[in-house]
Amino acid sequence: MTTAKQRREAIHDSIRDAAISEFARNGLSGTSTQAIARTAGITKAQLHYYITSKEDLYQQVLGEIVTHWKEIFFLSASCPDDPKAVIADYVRRKIRHALEHPEVARFFAHEIARGGLEMAAHWPALRLSVDEATAVIQGWVDAGRIRPVDPLLFQMNLWAVTQHYAEYEAQVRRLMDAPAPTPLNEARIVEEATALFLGRCGLLD
Amino acid sequence: MTTAKQRREAIHDSIRDAAISEFARNGLSGTSTQAIARTAGITKAQLHYYITSKEDLYQQVLGEIVTHWKEIFFLSASCPDDPKAVIADYVRRKIRHALEHPEVARFFAHEIARGGLEMAAHWPALRLSVDEATAVIQGWVDAGRIRPVDPLLFQMNLWAVTQHYAEYEAQVRRLMDAPAPTPLNEARIVEEATALFLGRCGLLD
Amino acid sequence: MTTAKQRREAIHDSIRDAAISEFARNGLSGTSTQAIARTAGITKAQLHYYITSKEDLYQQVLGEIVTHWKEIFFLSASCPDDPKAVIADYVRRKIRHALEHPEVARFFAHEIARGGLEMAAHWPALRLSVDEATAVIQGWVDAGRIRPVDPLLFQMNLWAVTQHYAEYEAQVRRLMDAPAPTPLNEARIVEEATALFLGRCGLLD
Amino acid sequence: MTTAKQRREAIHDSIRDAAISEFARNGLSGTSTQAIARTAGITKAQLHYYITSKEDLYQQVLGEIVTHWKEIFFLSASCPDDPKAVIADYVRRKIRHALEHPEVARFFAHEIARGGLEMAAHWPALRLSVDEATAVIQGWVDAGRIRPVDPLLFQMNLWAVTQHYAEYEAQVRRLMDAPAPTPLNEARIVEEATALFLGRCGLLD
DNA sequence: GATGAATGAGGGTTCATTCAT
DNA sequence: TATGAATGAACCCTCATTCAT
């Protein structure tokens, strides 16, 4: 038995999913509310009953994504004493997410490509996460646990590689001969990416 | 003395530049011919005199970019006997291009994010370039010149890292404290990226 | 203790007040049911439960106003033997009403400005009132109690002047240096207006 | 032979006329660009090619009207030595304008009824005109040329009466038995109105 | 070539109204 | 009664494109 509240939340969820998907494909200005409504399976007028405006929906989705990422994606300092485990774990988690929710990553890429205009409110928090991770990595270097690296750029490259499999999914699928419904070979991707960053740290066997 | 032909080409060039810049920011559907015309410094009507349609302009620009990249960017087998030199050179060239023409990289990223619909005609050629490079890298592995790597994914990761500094320029600038007019520290970026891929190959030090 | 009936009437009253206020400001087509509901302190859906339609609400309010005015505002022939008293009294009453309920006058002005389309049903009654007053005034003229005037136009001018202080309230306040919460100087307005019409009749000292 | 410039101006004129007429009937928010376009005899898209926005068109028309009125309508101090002539002339001119361009007066009335929100820029100039006229009238009083009056309210009443025949045209026509195409009896209206204000000043006969 | 004008389609959004709960 | 939801029409405005000049 579905309550009214559940129905409303279901609609809100499908709107959010549709918005991510459409914005990821065509950006803010390139996406019509018509398209979002169609993807969400509702009328355009109905969509506008649930949202304040297209811009607002975009902002809201962006906010949720950034919040979510701050929690999950920046180098968890939970067990910072084992660089190898931390890095391998991060790469695995990030790539899994990229393959499972590629639209989220693409949405974010779009926003940054536009200049990150709507990110204004979120930069400080992101910055904080990055600074924390930088400290952890620098600690590893200082302790001689990994080869000297540029901690900031090391993180960016981690980000670059893991995001890539979401953003360039279409190209990756072409080159890996895995057309759309076929799942991408996650293990293979994780393995090479992990080796890349461990190799940089001198932790590769 | 400017001939009529020269003037025409100058206009075509400024249209192409404007198109890249605008499409890079907002994608195909998010960009108006009005905006392109404005950036190119001409009238909307004048623009439509020079182009067939917005879609066609997009296709044409995409074609030029892909052609250009095929020439310049895939692992040049010119001196394939020195993996370290080839990789270092590739990273340097690619990052320089990313920093100098970030809109081009962003344009391409947009296209792939959309699913690469307009890329249909270009995939085979791209594939060919990749296959050639794959053979070269595999040769290095087989000859024991570099540590065993997944040649295809190795290339993708190269691509990912070098593209990143164009696509995420806004984020990179924020995190590297280099607001818009300031040039990004190219040497620092090149160095860390080079070390990343050489480290993977066991060629560091 | 409030009965259900009392509550219903209270809502109907606040709807009517809200309608007058909103219609007075923006006319029939320029007023949204949303705005009326907001001003009345109820939901849009609730409003539509109490009214048949926006047009109908407008008609109803217009009807009430016209009825009310017929009772109060046309030259009362109660003591028709003293022109000076009748005129002075009329001006005073009418201006007081204009200052106390300016929205009512503005509502009416809007309706007439639109061409009085919805007034169809009310013209005959208005006409009757005017004809009665015309007879009274003509009687005064014939009896030599006031200077000869055009009885119909005399009434219209009375109407014009007294309405003015409601319709042009914003302008009047500006020119009399009496911004919104400040009460307008009613005595001053009444005095000059009275003198105007008595002067016309030759009744000014 | 019509030049392009002439055609453009003709369109601009018909847009302005249509705008005045429609805004006068239904106010700013109650008027659709569709309606303006229809009245102007052009397409809605065509209308939007010539105007910036509905609000802007409204503002522009309002500005033109206010400017025009400042020039024509405030007590001309050209021959301030003959109160009777000045007042009679003013009433005649103002009523003629009201009968010939009633929509202009109605447009203005609408704007004031809304609170004169868009008038912000125009109040000072209006104030100046009024102050000048006030000085002139006070001069007449001081010189004993007219009976003592409240100069500001005297002007407002002048305004009220003369505007009335435009704003309440529909009602005036009903009561004067002059349905739409029939011209109103201007002479009769001017005569009674003139007598009204001259009577106030003690200048009748 | 260049430009002002025109247009039919579609953009985002609000509307008056109805309906189920 | 009251309210959240739904809807088709209409809102203002911009779009890509064409056409005369």
Coordinates of N, CA, C and O (backbone and C1' of nucleotides) in Angstrom, one line a residue, chain F residues 4-17:
Chain F
dG4 P -1.5 21.2 0.6 O5' -0.6 19.9 0.3 C5' -0.8 18.6 0.4 C4' -0.9 17.8 -0.9 C3' 0.1 18.1 -2.0 O3' 0.6 16.9 -2.5 C1' -2.1 18.3 -2.8
dA5 P 1.5 16.8 -3.6 O5' 0.6 16.6 -4.9 C5' -0.2 15.4 -4.9 C4' -1.0 15.3 -6.1 C3' -0.2 15.5 -7.4 O3' -0.5 14.4 -8.3 C1' -2.1 16.9 -7.4
dA6 P 0.3 14.2 -9.5 O5' -0.7 14.8 -10.6 C5' -2.0 14.2 -10.8 C4' -2.8 15.0 -11.8 C3' -2.0 15.3 -13.1 O3' -2.7 14.7 -14.1 C1' -3.1 17.2 -12.2
dT7 P -2.1 14.5 -15.5 O5' -2.8 15.7 -16.3 C5' -4.2 15.9 -16.2 C4' -4.7 17.1 -17.0 C3' -3.8 17.4 -18.1 O3' -4.6 17.8 -19.2 C1' -4.0 19.3 -16.8
dG8 P -4.4 17.1 -20.6 O5' -5.1 18.2 -21.6 C5' -6.3 18.8 -21.1 C4' -6.3 20.3 -21.6 C3' -5.5 20.5 -22.9 O3' -6.3 21.6 -23.5 C1' -4.5 21.8 -21.2
dA9 P -5.9 22.1 -24.9 O5' -6.1 23.7 -24.7 C5' -7.0 24.2 -23.6 C4' -6.5 25.5 -23.2 C3' -5.9 26.4 -24.3 O3' -6.5 27.7 -24.1 C1' -4.4 26.3 -22.5
dA10 P -6.3 28.8 -25.3 O5' -5.3 29.8 -24.7 C5' -5.6 30.4 -23.4 C4' -4.3 30.9 -22.8 C3' -3.5 31.8 -23.7 O3' -3.5 33.1 -23.1 C1' -2.1 30.3 -22.5
dC11 P -2.9 34.3 -23.9 O5' -1.5 34.5 -23.1 C5' -1.5 34.9 -21.7 C4' -0.2 34.7 -21.1 C3' 1.0 35.3 -21.8 O3' 1.1 36.7 -21.4 C1' 1.5 33.2 -21.0
dC12 P 1.5 37.7 -22.4 O5' 3.1 37.6 -22.3 C5' 3.7 37.9 -21.0 C4' 5.2 37.5 -21.1 C3' 5.9 38.2 -22.2 O3' 7.2 38.6 -21.6 C1' 6.1 35.9 -22.5
dC13 P 8.2 39.6 -22.4 O5' 9.1 38.6 -23.2 C5' 9.8 37.6 -22.4 C4' 10.4 36.6 -23.3 C3' 11.2 37.1 -24.5 O3' 12.6 36.9 -24.2 C1' 9.9 35.3 -25.1
dT14 P 13.7 37.3 -25.2 O5' 14.1 35.9 -25.9 C5' 14.3 34.8 -25.1 C4' 14.7 33.6 -26.0 C3' 15.7 33.9 -27.0 O3' 16.6 32.8 -27.0 C1' 13.8 33.1 -28.1
dC15 P 17.8 32.8 -28.0 O5' 17.3 31.8 -29.1 C5' 16.9 30.5 -28.7 C4' 16.5 29.7 -29.9 C3' 17.3 29.9 -31.1 O3' 18.3 28.8 -31.1 C1' 15.0 29.9 -31.6
dA16 P 19.5 28.9 -32.1 O5' 18.8 28.4 -33.5 C5' 18.4 27.0 -33.5 C4' 17.8 26.7 -34.9 C3' 18.8 26.9 -36.0 O3' 18.5 25.9 -37.0 C1' 17.0 28.5 -36.2
dT17 P 19.4 25.8 -38.3 O5' 18.6 26.6 -39.3 C5' 17.2 26.3 -39.6 C4' 16.5 27.4 -40.3 C3' 17.2 27.8 -41.6 O3' 16.5 27.3 -42.7 C1' 16.1 29.6 -40.5

